[in-house]
Tab-separated table of C-alpha atoms in Angstrom:
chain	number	residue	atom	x	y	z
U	1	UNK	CA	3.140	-64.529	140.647
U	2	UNK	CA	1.162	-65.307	137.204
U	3	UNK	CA	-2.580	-65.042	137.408
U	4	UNK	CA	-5.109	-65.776	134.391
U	5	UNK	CA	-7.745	-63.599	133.299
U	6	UNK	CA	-10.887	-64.114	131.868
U	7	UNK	CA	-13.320	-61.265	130.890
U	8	UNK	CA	-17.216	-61.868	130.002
U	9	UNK	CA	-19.665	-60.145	127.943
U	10	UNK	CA	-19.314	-56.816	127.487
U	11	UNK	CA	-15.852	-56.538	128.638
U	12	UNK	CA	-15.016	-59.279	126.930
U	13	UNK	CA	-15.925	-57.451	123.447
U	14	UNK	CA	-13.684	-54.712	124.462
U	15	UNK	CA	-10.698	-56.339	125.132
U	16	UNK	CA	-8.356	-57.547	122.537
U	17	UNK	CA	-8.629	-60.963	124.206
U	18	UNK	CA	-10.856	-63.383	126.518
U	19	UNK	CA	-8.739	-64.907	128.618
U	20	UNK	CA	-5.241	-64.331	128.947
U	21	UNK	CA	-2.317	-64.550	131.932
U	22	UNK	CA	-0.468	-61.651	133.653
U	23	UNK	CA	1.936	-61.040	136.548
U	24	UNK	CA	3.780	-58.747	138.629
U	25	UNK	CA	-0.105	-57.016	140.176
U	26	UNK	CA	-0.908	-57.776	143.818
U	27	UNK	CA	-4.523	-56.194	144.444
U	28	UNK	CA	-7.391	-56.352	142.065
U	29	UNK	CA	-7.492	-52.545	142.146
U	30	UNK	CA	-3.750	-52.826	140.533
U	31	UNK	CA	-4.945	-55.012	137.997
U	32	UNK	CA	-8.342	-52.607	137.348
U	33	UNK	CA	-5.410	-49.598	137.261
U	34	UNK	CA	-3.073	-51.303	134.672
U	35	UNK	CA	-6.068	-52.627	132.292
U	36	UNK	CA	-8.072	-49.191	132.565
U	37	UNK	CA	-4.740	-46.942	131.278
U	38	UNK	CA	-3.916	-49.479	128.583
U	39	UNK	CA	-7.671	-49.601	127.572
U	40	UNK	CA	-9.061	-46.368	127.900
U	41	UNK	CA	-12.892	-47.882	126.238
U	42	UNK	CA	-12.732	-49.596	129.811
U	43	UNK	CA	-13.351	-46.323	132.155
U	44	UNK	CA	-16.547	-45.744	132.321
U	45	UNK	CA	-17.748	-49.358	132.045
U	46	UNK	CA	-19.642	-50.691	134.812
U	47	UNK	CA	-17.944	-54.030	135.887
U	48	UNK	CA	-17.176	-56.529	138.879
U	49	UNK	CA	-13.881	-58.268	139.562
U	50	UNK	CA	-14.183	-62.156	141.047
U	51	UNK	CA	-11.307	-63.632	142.293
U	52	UNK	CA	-11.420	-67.246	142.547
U	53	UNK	CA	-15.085	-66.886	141.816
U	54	UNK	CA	-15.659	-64.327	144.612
U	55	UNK	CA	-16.587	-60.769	144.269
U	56	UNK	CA	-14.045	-58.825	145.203
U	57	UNK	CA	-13.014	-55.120	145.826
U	58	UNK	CA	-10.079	-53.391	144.702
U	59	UNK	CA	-7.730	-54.403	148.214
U	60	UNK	CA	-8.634	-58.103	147.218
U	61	UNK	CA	-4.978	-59.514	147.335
U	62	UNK	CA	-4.282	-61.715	144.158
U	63	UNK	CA	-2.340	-64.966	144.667
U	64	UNK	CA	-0.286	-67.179	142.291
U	65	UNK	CA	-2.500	-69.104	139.683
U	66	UNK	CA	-6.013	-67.045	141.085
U	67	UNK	CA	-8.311	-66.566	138.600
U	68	UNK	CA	-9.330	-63.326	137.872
U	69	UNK	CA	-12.805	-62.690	136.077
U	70	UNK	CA	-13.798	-59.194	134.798
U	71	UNK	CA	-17.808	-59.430	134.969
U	72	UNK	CA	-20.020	-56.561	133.372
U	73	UNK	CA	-23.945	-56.473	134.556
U	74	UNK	CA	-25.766	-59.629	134.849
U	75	UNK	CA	-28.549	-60.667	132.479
U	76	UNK	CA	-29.292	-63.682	132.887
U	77	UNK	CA	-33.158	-65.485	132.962
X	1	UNK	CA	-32.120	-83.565	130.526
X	2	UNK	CA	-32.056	-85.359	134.289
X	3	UNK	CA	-34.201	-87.542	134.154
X	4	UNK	CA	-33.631	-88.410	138.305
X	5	UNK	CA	-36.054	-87.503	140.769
X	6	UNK	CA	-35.224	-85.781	143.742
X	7	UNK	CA	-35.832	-88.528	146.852
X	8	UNK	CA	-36.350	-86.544	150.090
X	9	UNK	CA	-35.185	-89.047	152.146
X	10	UNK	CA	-31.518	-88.286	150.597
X	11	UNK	CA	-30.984	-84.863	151.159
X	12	UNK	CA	-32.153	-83.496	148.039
X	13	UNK	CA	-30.326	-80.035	148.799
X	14	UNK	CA	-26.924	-81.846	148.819
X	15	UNK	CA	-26.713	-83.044	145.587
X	16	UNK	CA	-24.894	-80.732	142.442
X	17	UNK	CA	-27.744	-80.167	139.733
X	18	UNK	CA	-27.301	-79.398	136.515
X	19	UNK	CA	-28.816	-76.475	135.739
X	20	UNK	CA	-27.408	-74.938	131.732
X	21	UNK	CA	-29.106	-76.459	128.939
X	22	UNK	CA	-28.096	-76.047	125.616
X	23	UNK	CA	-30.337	-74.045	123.922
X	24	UNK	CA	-34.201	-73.384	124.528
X	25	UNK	CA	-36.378	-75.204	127.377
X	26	UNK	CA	-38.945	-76.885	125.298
X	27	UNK	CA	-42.801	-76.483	126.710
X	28	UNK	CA	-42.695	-80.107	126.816
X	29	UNK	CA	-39.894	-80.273	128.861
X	30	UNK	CA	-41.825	-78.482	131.372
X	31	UNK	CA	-44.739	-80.920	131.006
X	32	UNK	CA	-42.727	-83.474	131.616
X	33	UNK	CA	-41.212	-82.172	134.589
X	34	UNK	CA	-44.401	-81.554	136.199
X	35	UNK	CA	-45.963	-84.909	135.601
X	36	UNK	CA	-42.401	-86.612	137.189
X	37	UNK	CA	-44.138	-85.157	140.466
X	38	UNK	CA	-47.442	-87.087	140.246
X	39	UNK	CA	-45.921	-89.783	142.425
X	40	UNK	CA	-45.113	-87.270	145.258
X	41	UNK	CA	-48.053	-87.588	146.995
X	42	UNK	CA	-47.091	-85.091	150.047
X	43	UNK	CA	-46.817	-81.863	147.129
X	44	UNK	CA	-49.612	-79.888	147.721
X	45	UNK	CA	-48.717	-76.716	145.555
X	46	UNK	CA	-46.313	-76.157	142.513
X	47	UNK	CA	-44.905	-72.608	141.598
X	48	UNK	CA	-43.621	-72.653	138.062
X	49	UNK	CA	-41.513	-69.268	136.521
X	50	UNK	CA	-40.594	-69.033	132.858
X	51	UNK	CA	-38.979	-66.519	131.131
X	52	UNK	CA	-39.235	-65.965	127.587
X	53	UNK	CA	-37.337	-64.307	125.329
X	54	UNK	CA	-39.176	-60.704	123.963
X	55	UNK	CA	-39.284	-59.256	120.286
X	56	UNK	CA	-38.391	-56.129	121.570
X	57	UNK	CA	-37.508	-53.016	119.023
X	58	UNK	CA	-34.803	-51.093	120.423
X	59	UNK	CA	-34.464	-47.845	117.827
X	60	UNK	CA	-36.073	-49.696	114.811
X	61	UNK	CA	-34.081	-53.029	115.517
X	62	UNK	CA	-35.679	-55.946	116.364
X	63	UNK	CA	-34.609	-58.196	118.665
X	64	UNK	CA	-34.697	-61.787	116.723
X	65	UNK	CA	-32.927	-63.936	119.631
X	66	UNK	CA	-30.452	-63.840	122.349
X	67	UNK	CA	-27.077	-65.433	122.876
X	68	UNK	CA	-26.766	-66.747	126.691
X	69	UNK	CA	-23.263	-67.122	127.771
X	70	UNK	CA	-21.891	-67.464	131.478
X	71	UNK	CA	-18.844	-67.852	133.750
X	72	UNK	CA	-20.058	-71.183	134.279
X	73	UNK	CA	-18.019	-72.581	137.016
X	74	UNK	CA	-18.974	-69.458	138.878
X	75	UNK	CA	-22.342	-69.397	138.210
X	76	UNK	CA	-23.124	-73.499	139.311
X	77	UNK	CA	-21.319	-72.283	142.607
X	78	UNK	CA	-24.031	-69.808	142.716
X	79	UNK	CA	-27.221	-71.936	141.591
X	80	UNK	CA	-25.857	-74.444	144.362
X	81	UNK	CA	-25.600	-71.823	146.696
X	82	UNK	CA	-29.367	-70.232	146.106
X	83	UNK	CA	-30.064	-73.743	146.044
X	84	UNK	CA	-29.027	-74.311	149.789
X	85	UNK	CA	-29.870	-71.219	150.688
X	86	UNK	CA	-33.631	-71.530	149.882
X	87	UNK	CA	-33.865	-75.114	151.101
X	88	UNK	CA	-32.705	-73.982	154.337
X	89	UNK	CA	-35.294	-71.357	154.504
X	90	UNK	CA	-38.350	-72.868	153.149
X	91	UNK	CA	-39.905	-76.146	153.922
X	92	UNK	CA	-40.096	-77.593	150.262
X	93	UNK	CA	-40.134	-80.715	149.140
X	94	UNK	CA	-38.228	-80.252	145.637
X	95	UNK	CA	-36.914	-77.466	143.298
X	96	UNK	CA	-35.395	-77.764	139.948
X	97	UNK	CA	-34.004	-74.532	138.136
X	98	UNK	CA	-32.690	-74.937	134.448
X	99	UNK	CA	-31.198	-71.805	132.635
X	100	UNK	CA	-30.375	-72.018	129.051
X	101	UNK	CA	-27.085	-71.044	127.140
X	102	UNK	CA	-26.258	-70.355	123.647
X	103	UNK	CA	-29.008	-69.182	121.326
X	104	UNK	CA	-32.448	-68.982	122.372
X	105	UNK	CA	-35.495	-67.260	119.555
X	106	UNK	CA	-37.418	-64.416	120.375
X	107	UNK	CA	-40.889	-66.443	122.273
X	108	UNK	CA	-38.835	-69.233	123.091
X	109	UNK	CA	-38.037	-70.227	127.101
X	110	UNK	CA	-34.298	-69.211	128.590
X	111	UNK	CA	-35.273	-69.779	132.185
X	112	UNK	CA	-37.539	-72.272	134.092
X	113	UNK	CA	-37.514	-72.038	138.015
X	114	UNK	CA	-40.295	-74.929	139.418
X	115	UNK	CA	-40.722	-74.849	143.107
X	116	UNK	CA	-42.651	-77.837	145.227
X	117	UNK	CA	-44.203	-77.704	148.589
X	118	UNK	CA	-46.969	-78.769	151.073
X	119	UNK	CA	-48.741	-75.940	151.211
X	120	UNK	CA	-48.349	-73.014	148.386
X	121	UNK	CA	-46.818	-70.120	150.612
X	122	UNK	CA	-44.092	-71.808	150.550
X	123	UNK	CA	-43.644	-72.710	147.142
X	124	UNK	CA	-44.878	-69.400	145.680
X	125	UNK	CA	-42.439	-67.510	147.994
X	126	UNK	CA	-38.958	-69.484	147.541
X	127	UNK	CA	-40.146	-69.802	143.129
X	128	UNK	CA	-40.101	-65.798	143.817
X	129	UNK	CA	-36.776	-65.357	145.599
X	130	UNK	CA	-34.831	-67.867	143.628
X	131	UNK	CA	-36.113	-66.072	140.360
X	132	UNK	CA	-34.565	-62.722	141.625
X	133	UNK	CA	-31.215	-64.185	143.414
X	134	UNK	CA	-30.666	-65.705	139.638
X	135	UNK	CA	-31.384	-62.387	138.117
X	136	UNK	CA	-29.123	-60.401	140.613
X	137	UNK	CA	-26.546	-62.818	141.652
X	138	UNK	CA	-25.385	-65.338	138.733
X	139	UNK	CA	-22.769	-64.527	135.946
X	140	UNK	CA	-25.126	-65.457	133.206
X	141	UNK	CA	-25.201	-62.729	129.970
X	142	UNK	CA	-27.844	-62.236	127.307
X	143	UNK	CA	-26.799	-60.423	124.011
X	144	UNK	CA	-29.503	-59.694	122.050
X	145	UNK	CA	-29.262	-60.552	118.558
X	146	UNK	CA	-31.178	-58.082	116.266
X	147	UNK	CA	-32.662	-58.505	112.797
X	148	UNK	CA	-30.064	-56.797	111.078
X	149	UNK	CA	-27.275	-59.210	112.646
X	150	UNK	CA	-26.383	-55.814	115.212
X	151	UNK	CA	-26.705	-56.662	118.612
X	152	UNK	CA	-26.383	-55.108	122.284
X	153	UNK	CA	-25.564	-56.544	125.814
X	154	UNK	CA	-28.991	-56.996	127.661
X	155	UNK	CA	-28.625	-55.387	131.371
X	156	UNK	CA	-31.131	-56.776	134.177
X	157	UNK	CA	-33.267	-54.501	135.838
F	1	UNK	CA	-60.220	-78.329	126.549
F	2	UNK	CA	-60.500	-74.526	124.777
F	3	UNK	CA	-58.230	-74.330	121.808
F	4	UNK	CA	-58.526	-70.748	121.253
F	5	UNK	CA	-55.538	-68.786	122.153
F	6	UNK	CA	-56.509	-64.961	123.348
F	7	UNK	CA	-55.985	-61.919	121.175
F	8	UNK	CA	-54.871	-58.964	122.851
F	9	UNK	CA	-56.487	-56.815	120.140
F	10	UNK	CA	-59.580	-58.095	121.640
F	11	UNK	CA	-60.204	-57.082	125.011
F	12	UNK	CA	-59.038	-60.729	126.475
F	13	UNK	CA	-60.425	-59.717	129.786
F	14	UNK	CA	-64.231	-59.135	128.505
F	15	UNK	CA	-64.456	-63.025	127.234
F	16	UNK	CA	-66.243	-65.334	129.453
F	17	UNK	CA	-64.059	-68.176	129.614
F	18	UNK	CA	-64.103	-71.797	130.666
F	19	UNK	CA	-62.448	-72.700	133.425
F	20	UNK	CA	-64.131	-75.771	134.787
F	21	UNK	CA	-62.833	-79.152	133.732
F	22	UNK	CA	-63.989	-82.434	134.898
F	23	UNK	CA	-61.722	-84.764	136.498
F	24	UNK	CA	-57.637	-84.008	136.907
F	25	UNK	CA	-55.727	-81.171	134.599
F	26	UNK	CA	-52.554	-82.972	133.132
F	27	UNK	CA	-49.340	-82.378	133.100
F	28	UNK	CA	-49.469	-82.714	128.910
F	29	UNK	CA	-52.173	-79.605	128.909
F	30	UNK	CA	-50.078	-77.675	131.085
F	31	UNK	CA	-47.359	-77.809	128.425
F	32	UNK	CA	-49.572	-77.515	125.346
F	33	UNK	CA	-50.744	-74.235	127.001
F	34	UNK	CA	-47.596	-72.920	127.602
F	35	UNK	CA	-46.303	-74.048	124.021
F	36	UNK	CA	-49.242	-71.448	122.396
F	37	UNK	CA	-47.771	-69.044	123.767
F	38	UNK	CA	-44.588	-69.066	121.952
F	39	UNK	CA	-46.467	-67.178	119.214
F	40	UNK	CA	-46.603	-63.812	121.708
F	41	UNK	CA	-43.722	-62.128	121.276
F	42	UNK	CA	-44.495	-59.521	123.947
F	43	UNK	CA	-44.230	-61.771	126.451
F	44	UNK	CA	-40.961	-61.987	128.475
F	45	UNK	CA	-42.180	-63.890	131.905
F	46	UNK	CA	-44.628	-66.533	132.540
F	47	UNK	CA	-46.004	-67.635	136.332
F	48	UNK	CA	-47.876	-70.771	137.114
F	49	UNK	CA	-49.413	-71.842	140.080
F	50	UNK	CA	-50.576	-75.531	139.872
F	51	UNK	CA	-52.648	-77.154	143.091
F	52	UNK	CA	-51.911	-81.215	143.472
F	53	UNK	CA	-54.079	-83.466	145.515
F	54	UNK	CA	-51.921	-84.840	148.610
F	55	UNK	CA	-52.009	-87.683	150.425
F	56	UNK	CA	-53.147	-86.703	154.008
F	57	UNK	CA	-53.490	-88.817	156.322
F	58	UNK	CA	-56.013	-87.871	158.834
F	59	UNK	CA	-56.828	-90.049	162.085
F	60	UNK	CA	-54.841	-92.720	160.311
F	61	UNK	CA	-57.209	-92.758	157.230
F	62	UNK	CA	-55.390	-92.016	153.764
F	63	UNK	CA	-57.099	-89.380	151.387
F	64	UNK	CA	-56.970	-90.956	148.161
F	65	UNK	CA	-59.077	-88.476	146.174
F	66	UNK	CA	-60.778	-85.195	146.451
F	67	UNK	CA	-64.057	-84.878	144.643
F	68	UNK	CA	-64.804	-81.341	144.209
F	69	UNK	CA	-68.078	-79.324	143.272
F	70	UNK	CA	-69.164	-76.318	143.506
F	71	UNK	CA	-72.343	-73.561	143.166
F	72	UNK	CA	-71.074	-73.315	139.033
F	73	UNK	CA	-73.111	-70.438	138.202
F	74	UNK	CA	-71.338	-68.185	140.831
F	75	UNK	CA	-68.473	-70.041	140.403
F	76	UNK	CA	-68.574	-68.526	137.125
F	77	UNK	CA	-69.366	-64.799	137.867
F	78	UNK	CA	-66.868	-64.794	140.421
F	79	UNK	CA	-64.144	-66.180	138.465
F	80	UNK	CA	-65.150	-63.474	135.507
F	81	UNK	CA	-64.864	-60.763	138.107
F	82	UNK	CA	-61.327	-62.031	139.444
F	83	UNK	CA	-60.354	-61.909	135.894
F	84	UNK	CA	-61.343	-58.890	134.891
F	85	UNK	CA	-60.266	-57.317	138.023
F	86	UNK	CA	-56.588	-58.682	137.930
F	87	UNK	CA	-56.860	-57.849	133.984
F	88	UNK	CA	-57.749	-53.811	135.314
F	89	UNK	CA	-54.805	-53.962	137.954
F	90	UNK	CA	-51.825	-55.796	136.177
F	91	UNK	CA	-50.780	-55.050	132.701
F	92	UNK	CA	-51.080	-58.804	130.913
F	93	UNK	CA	-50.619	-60.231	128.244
F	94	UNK	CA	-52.587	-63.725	128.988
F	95	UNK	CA	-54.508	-65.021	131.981
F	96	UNK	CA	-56.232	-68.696	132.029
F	97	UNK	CA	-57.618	-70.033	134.697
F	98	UNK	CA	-58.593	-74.130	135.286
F	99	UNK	CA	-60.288	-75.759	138.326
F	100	UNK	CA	-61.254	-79.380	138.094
F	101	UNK	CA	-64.750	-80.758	139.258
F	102	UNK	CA	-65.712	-84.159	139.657
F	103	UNK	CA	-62.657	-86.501	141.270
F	104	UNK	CA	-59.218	-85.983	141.323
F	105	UNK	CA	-56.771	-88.306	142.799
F	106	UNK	CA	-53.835	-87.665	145.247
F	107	UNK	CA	-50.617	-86.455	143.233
F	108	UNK	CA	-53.239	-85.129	140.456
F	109	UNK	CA	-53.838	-81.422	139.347
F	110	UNK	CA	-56.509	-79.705	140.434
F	111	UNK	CA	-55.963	-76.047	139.712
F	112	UNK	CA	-53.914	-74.247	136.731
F	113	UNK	CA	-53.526	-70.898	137.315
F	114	UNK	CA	-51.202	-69.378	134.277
F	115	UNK	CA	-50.455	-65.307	133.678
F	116	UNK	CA	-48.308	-63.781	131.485
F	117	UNK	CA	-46.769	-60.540	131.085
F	118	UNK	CA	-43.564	-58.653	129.821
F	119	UNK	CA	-41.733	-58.707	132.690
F	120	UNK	CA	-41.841	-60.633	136.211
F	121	UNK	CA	-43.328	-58.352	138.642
F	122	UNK	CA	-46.864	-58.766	136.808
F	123	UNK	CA	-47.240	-61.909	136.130
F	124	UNK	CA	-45.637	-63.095	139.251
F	125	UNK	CA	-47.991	-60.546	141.562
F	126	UNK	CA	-51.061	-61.171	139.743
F	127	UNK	CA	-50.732	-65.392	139.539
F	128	UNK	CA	-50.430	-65.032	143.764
F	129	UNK	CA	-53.071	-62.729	143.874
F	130	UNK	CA	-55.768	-65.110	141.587
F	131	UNK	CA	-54.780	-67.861	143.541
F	132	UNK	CA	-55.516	-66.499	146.810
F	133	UNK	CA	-58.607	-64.766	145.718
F	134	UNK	CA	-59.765	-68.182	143.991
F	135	UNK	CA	-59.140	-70.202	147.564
F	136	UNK	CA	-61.527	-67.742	149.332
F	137	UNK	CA	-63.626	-66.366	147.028
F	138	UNK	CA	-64.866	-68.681	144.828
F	139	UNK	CA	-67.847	-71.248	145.751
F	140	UNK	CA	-66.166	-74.611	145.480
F	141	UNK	CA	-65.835	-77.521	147.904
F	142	UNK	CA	-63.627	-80.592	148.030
F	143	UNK	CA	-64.495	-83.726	149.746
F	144	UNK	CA	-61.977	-85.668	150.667
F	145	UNK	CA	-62.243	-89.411	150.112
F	146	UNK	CA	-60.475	-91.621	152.651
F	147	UNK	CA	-59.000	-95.097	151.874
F	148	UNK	CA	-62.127	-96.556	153.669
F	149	UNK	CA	-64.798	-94.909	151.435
F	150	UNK	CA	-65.161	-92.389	154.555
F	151	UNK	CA	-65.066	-88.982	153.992
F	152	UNK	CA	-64.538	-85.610	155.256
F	153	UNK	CA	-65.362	-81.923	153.665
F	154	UNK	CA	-62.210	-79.930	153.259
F	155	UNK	CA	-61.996	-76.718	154.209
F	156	UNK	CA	-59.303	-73.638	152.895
F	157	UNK	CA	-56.824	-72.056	155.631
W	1	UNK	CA	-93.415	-65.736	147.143
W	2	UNK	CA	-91.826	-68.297	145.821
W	3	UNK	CA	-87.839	-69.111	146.496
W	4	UNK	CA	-85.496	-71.578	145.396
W	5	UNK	CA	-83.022	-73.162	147.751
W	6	UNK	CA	-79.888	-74.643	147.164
W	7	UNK	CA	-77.225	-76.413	149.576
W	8	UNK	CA	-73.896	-77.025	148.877
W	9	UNK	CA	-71.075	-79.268	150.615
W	10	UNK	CA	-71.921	-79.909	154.276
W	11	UNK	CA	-74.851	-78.433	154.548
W	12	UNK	CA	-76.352	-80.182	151.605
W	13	UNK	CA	-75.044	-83.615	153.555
W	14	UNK	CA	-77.023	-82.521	156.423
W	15	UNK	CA	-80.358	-81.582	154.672
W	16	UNK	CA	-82.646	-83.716	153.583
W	17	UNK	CA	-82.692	-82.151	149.738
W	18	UNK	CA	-80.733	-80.171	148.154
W	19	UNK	CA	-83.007	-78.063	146.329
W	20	UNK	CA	-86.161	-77.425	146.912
W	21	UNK	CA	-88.810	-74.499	146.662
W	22	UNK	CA	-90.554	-72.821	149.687
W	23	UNK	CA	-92.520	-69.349	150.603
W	24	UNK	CA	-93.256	-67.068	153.239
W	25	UNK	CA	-89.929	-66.120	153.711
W	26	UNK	CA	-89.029	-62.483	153.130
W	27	UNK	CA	-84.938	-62.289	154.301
W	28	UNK	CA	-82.159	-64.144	154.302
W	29	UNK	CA	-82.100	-64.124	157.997
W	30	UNK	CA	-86.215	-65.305	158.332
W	31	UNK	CA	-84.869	-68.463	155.951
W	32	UNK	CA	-81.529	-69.365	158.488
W	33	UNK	CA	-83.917	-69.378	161.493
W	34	UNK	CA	-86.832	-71.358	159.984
W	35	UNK	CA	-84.284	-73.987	159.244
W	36	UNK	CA	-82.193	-73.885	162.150
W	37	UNK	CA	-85.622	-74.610	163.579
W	38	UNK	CA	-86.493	-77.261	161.813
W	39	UNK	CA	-82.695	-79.228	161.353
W	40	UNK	CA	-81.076	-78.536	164.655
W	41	UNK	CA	-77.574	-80.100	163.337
W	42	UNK	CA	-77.476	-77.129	160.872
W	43	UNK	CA	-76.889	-74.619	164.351
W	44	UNK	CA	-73.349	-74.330	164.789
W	45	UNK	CA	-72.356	-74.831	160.954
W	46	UNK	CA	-70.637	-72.323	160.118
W	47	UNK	CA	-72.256	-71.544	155.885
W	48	UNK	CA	-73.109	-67.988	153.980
W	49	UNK	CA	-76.183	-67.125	152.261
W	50	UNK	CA	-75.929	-66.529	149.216
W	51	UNK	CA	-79.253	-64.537	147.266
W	52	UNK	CA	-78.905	-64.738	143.589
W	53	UNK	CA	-75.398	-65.272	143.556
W	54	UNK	CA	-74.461	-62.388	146.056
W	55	UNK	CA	-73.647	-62.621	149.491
W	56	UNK	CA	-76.323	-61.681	151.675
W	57	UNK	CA	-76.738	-60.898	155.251
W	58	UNK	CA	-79.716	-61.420	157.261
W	59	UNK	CA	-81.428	-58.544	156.590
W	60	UNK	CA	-80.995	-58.617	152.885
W	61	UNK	CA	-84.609	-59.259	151.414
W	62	UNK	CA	-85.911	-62.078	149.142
W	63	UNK	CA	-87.858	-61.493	145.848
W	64	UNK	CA	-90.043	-64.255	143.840
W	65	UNK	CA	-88.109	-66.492	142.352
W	66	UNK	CA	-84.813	-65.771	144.277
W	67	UNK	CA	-82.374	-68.494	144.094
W	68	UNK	CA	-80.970	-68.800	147.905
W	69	UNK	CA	-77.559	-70.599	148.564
W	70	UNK	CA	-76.438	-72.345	151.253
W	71	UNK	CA	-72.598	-72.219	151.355
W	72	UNK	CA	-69.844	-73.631	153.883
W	73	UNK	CA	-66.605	-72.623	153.950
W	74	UNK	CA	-65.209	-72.943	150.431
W	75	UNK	CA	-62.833	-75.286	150.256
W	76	UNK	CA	-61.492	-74.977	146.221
W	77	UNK	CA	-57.914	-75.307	144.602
């Protein structure tokens, strides 16, 4: 099951790259897990997961070809 | 720019708008969009928010400009939806909302929320509750560019 | 048309300032005044309230115009004292204020009401606030002029 | 003692003038019955005084050279 990820902002400037594709992770939450222990600047950070454009929490089930966006706080207007 | 006018008669609140401009909203812009409502002859009251882009100084810095960027697909979901959402609970007759992206200068206009009704409750109320739903709800992200070429992610308040 | 723009170094709240004009506010002014302020770098949110002339139509007669007038020497005083009170209660940057006199024709402007301030809450808060306070407080009267040269004296709900 | 009177909107279309000087008159409230008297059509109307740009009440006194207003229900923006 590959999903793609794409990371804004913030998050964006902490990861080694924007947008990227992944598989083998079922929840969110998994996904939160695996990025957090590879990228330890991540903990701490305040962000929201959208999947398929929707918030989601960390039981959010991920399907094949969602789209997974890692959103820090708004600022927009 | 659109240059369309919203007819009533069509169901304004169905229709996709485009809402990211490139850039800064021009003053002008605004003029123009008001005077594109002289021909609506049941408007009665107009609410108009801008918001500008502040020379603040954050620990000596000063903030020269700020670089909008969004999850856009997301975020036009989202205008549509506070679009619908706000048609359905106030009786206006149009509403146009344009947010920029990409660089905009310290005193130049990011966001322009313009709000038409019969009578000015209406419009003063739904200019209000759009302005904060965009604030809260839309993937939209200001980094603020400072003199010194340093900058820092702007959080909303 | 007043050209000046306000200094806050000043004391902007202790001018007196013009704010009758005679015949319709346009759409053009409206964006000139909101282009001077692209010089304030304080500023982070603007709010505009703009009145438009509608269309009514009343016992089957058409209101094609409003002529308004008004007791301008208290008009005056009380418009100072909504300014300076709003001025004392909201932090500011800007306020201006425009009423028309004389006639203004349906889908024309007929009051401006513009604040400015560094973030939302002000300028948002205090823009409702001068607007209501102008509708009840301030000595003006509109007449409106029917298709058929009748007319009939408006009055504010 | 000399007053000024002034009538705005309605109530100036239902006077005869719309400024004009009189005496005699020492309140507000003496001024509202002399010309409720005298233009029955203004009874029922509902207008404020206003003395020298304030709003009065009945009792509130006139002075020479007070500028009295006649004002219906303002109807601006």
């Amino acid at each position: 099951m590959t999903i793609k990820i794409v990371a804004f902002g913030k998050i964006a400037d902490i990861l080694p790259q924007q947008e990227w594709e992944t598989d083998g992770l079922e929840t969110a939450g998994m996904l939160r897990g695996q990025l957090e222990a590879k990228y330890p600047n991540l903990k701490g950070q305040r962000y929201l997961i959208a999947v398929d454009k929707k918030i989601a929490n960390d039981d959010s089930p991920l399907e094949e070809h969602s789209v997974v966006a890692l959103l820090p706080p708004f600022s927009g207007g | 720019m659109e240059k369309q006018t919203i007819n009533t008669e069509e169901k304004p609140s169905h229709r996709h708008k485009k809402v990211f401009v490139e850039g800064p909203i021009s003053a002008a812009f605004v003029g123009d969009s008001i005077a594109k409502h002289s021909t609506k002859m049941d408007i009665g009251a107009h609410s108009i928010f801008l918001g500008q882009v502040r020379k603040d100084v954050i620990e000596s810095q000063e903030v020269v400009a700020i670089d909008y960027s969004a999850y856009a697909e997301m975020a036009e979901e989202k205008f549509h939806e506070i679009r619908e959402d706000t048609f359905a609970k106030y009786p206006l007759t149009c509403m146009h909302i344009y947010h920029s992206l990409g660089k905009v200068n310290a005193g130049e206009i990011c966001l322009f929320v313009f709000t038409s009704a019969i009578h000015r409750r209406e419009a003063i109320d739904a200019c209000n509750e759009v302005v904060e739903r965009i604030k809260q709800e839309v993937p939209v992200w200001g980094k603020e560019i400072f003199d010194n070429d340093q900058h820092r992610w702007k959080e909303n308040k």
